């Protein structure tokens, strides 16, 4: 989960979706994808699935997801560090009980999760992507469509999010923006999609409980936005 702050834009926390909710304190929350061994003592290079500050800490309880041939492994983070160079933005984790290259290799390509109860609190103007997905976006009182996802402008390496670019709401259009509601498609992939920059100056309110996001969009923005689908 990486953060973006552009034009006083709100922070978005979470790269990919998760079925967990903050209320489900006993639920394991996907936090990283273990990639490969990174050291001789069982260290593992991992791709974070979140930029939530404080998510990875020494002593934190974690579980490695099971596979068809291996059970889940519950353990703790023994140590961690941030690599540089081509692996910048990733993290190296040493898990308790994983003390060799062969032990680390057995965990490679599996997902690492933390308990939802251990998640740090969100900062103001910050939401989980999973909570935004499914919300209806309004331009004032006019329904625009349903939020199907969030995208980010990426650096040439394809992994690092550009810190000066606003997150983009992927919105499945339900209205022609003149109040003429288009019939709801059977699925998000069946409808036209537009990308709406989530900029704080345009944002009026976010009501996760009511699944509503209200913005005031510049005139003509929807006509200029690229359609997808």
mmCIF file of C-alpha atoms in Angstrom:
data_model
loop_
_atom_site.group_PDB
_atom_site.id
_atom_site.type_symbol
_atom_site.label_atom_id
_atom_site.label_comp_id
_atom_site.label_asym_id
_atom_site.label_seq_id
_atom_site.Cartn_x
_atom_site.Cartn_y
_atom_site.Cartn_z
ATOM 1 C CA UNK A 1 0.000 0.000 0.000
ATOM 2 C CA UNK A 2 1.630 3.180 -1.077
ATOM 3 C CA UNK A 3 0.581 6.726 -0.264
ATOM 4 C CA UNK A 4 -0.046 9.559 -2.676
ATOM 5 C CA UNK A 5 -0.340 13.255 -1.883
ATOM 6 C CA UNK A 6 -0.801 15.592 -4.829
ATOM 7 C CA UNK A 7 -2.720 18.850 -5.038
ATOM 8 C CA UNK A 8 -3.417 18.312 -1.353
ATOM 9 C CA UNK A 9 -4.745 14.889 -2.273
ATOM 10 C CA UNK A 10 -5.986 12.412 0.339
ATOM 11 C CA UNK A 11 -3.936 9.340 1.178
ATOM 12 C CA UNK A 12 -5.041 5.952 -0.045
ATOM 13 C CA UNK A 13 -3.843 2.904 1.827
ATOM 14 C CA UNK A 14 -3.722 -0.498 0.152
ATOM 15 C CA UNK A 15 -2.382 -1.751 -3.122
ATOM 16 C CA UNK A 16 -4.714 -4.659 -3.500
ATOM 17 C CA UNK A 17 -8.019 -5.755 -2.169
ATOM 18 C CA UNK A 18 -8.553 -7.805 0.940
ATOM 19 C CA UNK A 19 -11.679 -9.498 2.304
ATOM 20 C CA UNK A 20 -10.769 -8.398 5.817
ATOM 21 C CA UNK A 21 -12.339 -5.440 7.577
ATOM 22 C CA UNK A 22 -11.000 -3.484 10.500
ATOM 23 C CA UNK A 23 -13.875 -4.784 12.636
ATOM 24 C CA UNK A 24 -12.768 -8.394 12.115
ATOM 25 C CA UNK A 25 -9.916 -8.265 14.618
ATOM 26 C CA UNK A 26 -9.160 -11.978 14.339
ATOM 27 C CA UNK A 27 -8.923 -11.879 10.543
ATOM 28 C CA UNK A 28 -5.542 -12.161 8.886
ATOM 29 C CA UNK A 29 -4.854 -9.185 6.634
ATOM 30 C CA UNK A 30 -2.621 -9.735 3.529
ATOM 31 C CA UNK A 31 0.459 -7.571 4.039
ATOM 32 C CA UNK A 32 3.216 -8.803 1.717
ATOM 33 C CA UNK A 33 4.074 -11.247 -1.026
ATOM 34 C CA UNK A 34 7.166 -13.266 -0.160
ATOM 35 C CA UNK A 35 9.384 -13.390 -3.244
ATOM 36 C CA UNK A 36 12.631 -15.277 -2.663
ATOM 37 C CA UNK A 37 15.453 -15.862 -0.171
ATOM 38 C CA UNK A 38 17.589 -12.781 0.465
ATOM 39 C CA UNK A 39 20.455 -13.865 2.683
ATOM 40 C CA UNK A 40 22.012 -16.954 4.241
ATOM 41 C CA UNK A 41 20.084 -16.969 7.525
ATOM 42 C CA UNK A 42 16.591 -17.422 6.077
ATOM 43 C CA UNK A 43 15.829 -13.811 5.190
ATOM 44 C CA UNK A 44 13.137 -13.273 2.564
ATOM 45 C CA UNK A 45 12.668 -10.460 0.064
ATOM 46 C CA UNK A 46 9.023 -9.358 0.113
ATOM 47 C CA UNK A 47 6.764 -7.058 -1.888
ATOM 48 C CA UNK A 48 4.569 -5.029 0.510
ATOM 49 C CA UNK A 49 0.873 -5.057 -0.289
ATOM 50 C CA UNK A 50 0.359 -1.914 1.774
ATOM 51 C CA UNK A 51 2.102 1.333 2.597
ATOM 52 C CA UNK A 52 0.410 1.512 5.993
ATOM 53 C CA UNK A 53 3.041 2.986 8.308
ATOM 54 C CA UNK A 54 4.122 0.643 11.100
ATOM 55 C CA UNK A 55 2.709 -2.478 9.479
ATOM 56 C CA UNK A 56 5.998 -4.376 9.710
ATOM 57 C CA UNK A 57 7.590 -4.367 13.155
ATOM 58 C CA UNK A 58 9.946 -6.626 15.065
ATOM 59 C CA UNK A 59 7.893 -9.026 17.158
ATOM 60 C CA UNK A 60 4.715 -8.643 15.091
ATOM 61 C CA UNK A 61 2.656 -11.824 14.708
ATOM 62 C CA UNK A 62 2.387 -12.991 11.115
ATOM 63 C CA UNK A 63 1.181 -16.017 9.200
ATOM 64 C CA UNK A 64 2.376 -17.419 5.906
ATOM 65 C CA UNK A 65 -0.540 -18.599 3.783
ATOM 66 C CA UNK A 66 -0.872 -22.347 3.176
ATOM 67 C CA UNK A 67 -0.478 -24.030 -0.192
ATOM 68 C CA UNK A 68 -1.842 -27.282 -1.556
ATOM 69 C CA UNK A 69 1.240 -29.066 -0.234
ATOM 70 C CA UNK A 70 2.203 -27.006 2.840
ATOM 71 C CA UNK A 71 0.277 -25.800 5.905
ATOM 72 C CA UNK A 72 0.101 -22.226 7.127
ATOM 73 C CA UNK A 73 3.008 -21.067 9.248
ATOM 74 C CA UNK A 74 2.336 -18.751 12.183
ATOM 75 C CA UNK A 75 5.431 -16.962 13.461
ATOM 76 C CA UNK A 76 6.782 -13.489 14.266
ATOM 77 C CA UNK A 77 9.016 -10.954 12.555
ATOM 78 C CA UNK A 78 12.504 -11.353 14.013
ATOM 79 C CA UNK A 79 14.154 -8.529 12.084
ATOM 80 C CA UNK A 80 13.628 -6.442 8.950
ATOM 81 C CA UNK A 81 15.381 -3.949 6.723
ATOM 82 C CA UNK A 82 14.739 -1.955 3.558
ATOM 83 C CA UNK A 83 16.918 -2.749 0.537
ATOM 84 C CA UNK A 84 18.158 -0.159 -1.945
ATOM 85 C CA UNK A 85 18.857 -0.198 -5.660
ATOM 86 C CA UNK A 86 16.603 -2.305 -7.853
ATOM 87 C CA UNK A 87 14.757 -3.647 -4.800
ATOM 88 C CA UNK A 88 13.996 -0.227 -3.333
ATOM 89 C CA UNK A 89 10.430 -0.107 -2.056
ATOM 90 C CA UNK A 90 10.505 -3.765 -1.059
ATOM 91 C CA UNK A 91 11.377 -5.138 2.386
ATOM 92 C CA UNK A 92 13.596 -7.942 3.681
ATOM 93 C CA UNK A 93 12.045 -9.950 6.514
ATOM 94 C CA UNK A 94 13.654 -12.446 8.869
ATOM 95 C CA UNK A 95 10.938 -14.672 10.327
ATOM 96 C CA UNK A 96 11.424 -16.526 13.591
ATOM 97 C CA UNK A 97 12.152 -20.213 12.964
ATOM 98 C CA UNK A 98 13.158 -19.650 9.330
ATOM 99 C CA UNK A 99 16.929 -19.935 9.623
ATOM 100 C CA UNK A 100 18.267 -21.231 6.320
ATOM 101 C CA UNK A 101 18.094 -20.612 2.594
ATOM 102 C CA UNK A 102 16.177 -23.866 2.097
ATOM 103 C CA UNK A 103 13.638 -22.917 4.773
ATOM 104 C CA UNK A 104 13.155 -19.514 3.139
ATOM 105 C CA UNK A 105 12.817 -21.082 -0.302
ATOM 106 C CA UNK A 106 9.920 -23.196 0.996
ATOM 107 C CA UNK A 107 8.055 -19.951 1.819
ATOM 108 C CA UNK A 108 8.834 -18.113 -1.426
ATOM 109 C CA UNK A 109 5.867 -17.031 -3.557
ATOM 110 C CA UNK A 110 3.489 -17.300 -0.586
ATOM 111 C CA UNK A 111 1.491 -14.492 1.011
ATOM 112 C CA UNK A 112 2.335 -13.043 4.414
ATOM 113 C CA UNK A 113 -0.506 -11.739 6.578
ATOM 114 C CA UNK A 114 -0.886 -9.868 9.865
ATOM 115 C CA UNK A 115 -3.839 -9.777 12.229
ATOM 116 C CA UNK A 116 -6.394 -7.053 11.528
ATOM 117 C CA UNK A 117 -6.264 -6.261 15.258
ATOM 118 C CA UNK A 118 -2.597 -5.299 14.848
ATOM 119 C CA UNK A 119 -3.168 -2.852 11.997
ATOM 120 C CA UNK A 120 -2.048 0.704 12.803
ATOM 121 C CA UNK A 121 -4.807 3.313 12.811
ATOM 122 C CA UNK A 122 -5.382 5.198 9.588
ATOM 123 C CA UNK A 123 -4.378 8.833 9.364
ATOM 124 C CA UNK A 124 -6.980 11.532 8.547
ATOM 125 C CA UNK A 125 -8.147 11.615 4.923
ATOM 126 C CA UNK A 126 -7.039 8.015 4.504
ATOM 127 C CA UNK A 127 -9.120 4.996 3.526
ATOM 128 C CA UNK A 128 -8.577 1.397 2.633
ATOM 129 C CA UNK A 129 -9.076 0.705 -1.053
ATOM 130 C CA UNK A 130 -11.260 -2.268 -0.144
ATOM 131 C CA UNK A 131 -13.611 0.151 1.670
ATOM 132 C CA UNK A 132 -13.795 2.557 -1.275
ATOM 133 C CA UNK A 133 -14.539 -0.203 -3.780
ATOM 134 C CA UNK A 134 -18.284 -0.591 -4.111
ATOM 135 C CA UNK A 135 -19.016 2.973 -3.027
ATOM 136 C CA UNK A 136 -21.127 5.098 -5.355
ATOM 137 C CA UNK A 137 -19.450 8.262 -6.569
ATOM 138 C CA UNK A 138 -21.534 11.442 -6.760
ATOM 139 C CA UNK A 139 -20.698 14.731 -8.450
ATOM 140 C CA UNK A 140 -22.646 16.890 -6.026
ATOM 141 C CA UNK A 141 -26.084 15.256 -6.054
ATOM 142 C CA UNK A 142 -25.649 13.589 -9.459
ATOM 143 C CA UNK A 143 -24.695 9.886 -9.346
ATOM 144 C CA UNK A 144 -21.689 9.191 -11.556
ATOM 145 C CA UNK A 145 -21.090 5.486 -10.997
ATOM 146 C CA UNK A 146 -19.658 2.779 -8.788
ATOM 147 C CA UNK A 147 -16.017 2.734 -7.698
ATOM 148 C CA UNK A 148 -14.546 -0.504 -9.073
ATOM 149 C CA UNK A 149 -10.952 0.032 -8.008
ATOM 150 C CA UNK A 150 -8.067 2.445 -7.553
ATOM 151 C CA UNK A 151 -5.054 2.869 -9.816
ATOM 152 C CA UNK A 152 -1.774 4.708 -9.334
ATOM 153 C CA UNK A 153 0.737 6.311 -11.664
ATOM 154 C CA UNK A 154 3.870 4.189 -11.541
ATOM 155 C CA UNK A 155 7.550 4.865 -12.109
ATOM 156 C CA UNK A 156 9.301 3.190 -15.082
ATOM 157 C CA UNK A 157 10.254 0.229 -12.857
ATOM 158 C CA UNK A 158 6.559 -0.677 -12.710
ATOM 159 C CA UNK A 159 6.675 -1.138 -8.922
ATOM 160 C CA UNK A 160 7.163 2.296 -7.375
ATOM 161 C CA UNK A 161 4.204 4.626 -7.158
ATOM 162 C CA UNK A 162 4.881 8.225 -8.172
ATOM 163 C CA UNK A 163 4.553 10.279 -5.008
ATOM 164 C CA UNK A 164 3.448 13.435 -6.850
ATOM 165 C CA UNK A 165 0.531 11.817 -8.719
ATOM 166 C CA UNK A 166 -3.015 11.602 -7.392
ATOM 167 C CA UNK A 167 -4.649 8.174 -7.009
ATOM 168 C CA UNK A 168 -7.229 7.453 -9.708
ATOM 169 C CA UNK A 169 -10.676 6.107 -8.906
ATOM 170 C CA UNK A 170 -11.783 3.525 -11.478
ATOM 171 C CA UNK A 171 -15.485 4.315 -11.823
ATOM 172 C CA UNK A 172 -18.043 2.239 -13.709
ATOM 173 C CA UNK A 173 -20.319 4.881 -15.181
ATOM 174 C CA UNK A 174 -24.012 4.729 -14.271
ATOM 175 C CA UNK A 175 -24.948 8.209 -15.471
ATOM 176 C CA UNK A 176 -24.222 10.426 -18.444
ATOM 177 C CA UNK A 177 -23.486 13.192 -15.904
ATOM 178 C CA UNK A 178 -26.686 14.972 -16.918
ATOM 179 C CA UNK A 179 -28.873 12.923 -14.622
ATOM 180 C CA UNK A 180 -29.788 10.400 -17.313
ATOM 181 C CA UNK A 181 -29.025 7.148 -15.542
ATOM 182 C CA UNK A 182 -27.623 4.380 -17.707
ATOM 183 C CA UNK A 183 -28.921 0.892 -16.796
ATOM 184 C CA UNK A 184 -26.518 -0.774 -14.365
ATOM 185 C CA UNK A 185 -24.393 -3.404 -16.144
ATOM 186 C CA UNK A 186 -24.388 -6.992 -14.951
ATOM 187 C CA UNK A 187 -20.741 -6.581 -13.912
ATOM 188 C CA UNK A 188 -18.180 -3.794 -13.757
ATOM 189 C CA UNK A 189 -16.385 -5.147 -16.814
ATOM 190 C CA UNK A 190 -19.532 -4.733 -18.924
ATOM 191 C CA UNK A 191 -19.819 -0.976 -18.364
ATOM 192 C CA UNK A 192 -17.774 1.993 -19.509
ATOM 193 C CA UNK A 193 -15.082 2.966 -17.007
ATOM 194 C CA UNK A 194 -13.533 6.360 -16.348
ATOM 195 C CA UNK A 195 -10.582 7.385 -14.210
ATOM 196 C CA UNK A 196 -11.265 10.166 -11.698
ATOM 197 C CA UNK A 197 -8.313 11.745 -9.818
ATOM 198 C CA UNK A 198 -8.974 11.601 -6.086
ATOM 199 C CA UNK A 199 -7.912 15.132 -5.233
ATOM 200 C CA UNK A 200 -8.724 16.571 -1.834
ATOM 201 C CA UNK A 201 -9.731 19.939 -3.271
ATOM 202 C CA UNK A 202 -12.497 18.175 -5.209
ATOM 203 C CA UNK A 203 -13.595 15.915 -2.356
ATOM 204 C CA UNK A 204 -16.663 16.797 -0.285
ATOM 205 C CA UNK A 205 -17.207 13.687 1.821
ATOM 206 C CA UNK A 206 -16.522 9.973 2.171
ATOM 207 C CA UNK A 207 -19.143 7.907 3.992
ATOM 208 C CA UNK A 208 -17.944 4.309 4.087
ATOM 209 C CA UNK A 209 -20.957 3.157 6.112
ATOM 210 C CA UNK A 210 -23.365 4.493 3.462
ATOM 211 C CA UNK A 211 -20.984 3.517 0.628
ATOM 212 C CA UNK A 212 -20.964 7.047 -0.812
ATOM 213 C CA UNK A 213 -18.179 9.327 -2.016
ATOM 214 C CA UNK A 214 -19.211 12.879 -2.908
ATOM 215 C CA UNK A 215 -16.972 15.119 -5.023
ATOM 216 C CA UNK A 216 -17.421 18.315 -7.016
ATOM 217 C CA UNK A 217 -15.777 17.615 -10.349
ATOM 218 C CA UNK A 218 -14.554 20.297 -12.775
ATOM 219 C CA UNK A 219 -16.886 20.920 -15.692
ATOM 220 C CA UNK A 220 -16.111 18.652 -18.623
ATOM 221 C CA UNK A 221 -13.845 16.294 -16.670
ATOM 222 C CA UNK A 222 -15.911 13.209 -17.373
ATOM 223 C CA UNK A 223 -16.040 14.012 -21.083
ATOM 224 C CA UNK A 224 -12.246 14.301 -21.143
ATOM 225 C CA UNK A 225 -11.561 11.211 -19.077
ATOM 226 C CA UNK A 226 -10.440 8.143 -21.008
ATOM 227 C CA UNK A 227 -13.066 5.429 -21.220
ATOM 228 C CA UNK A 228 -12.074 1.850 -20.516
ATOM 229 C CA UNK A 229 -13.833 -1.398 -21.064
#
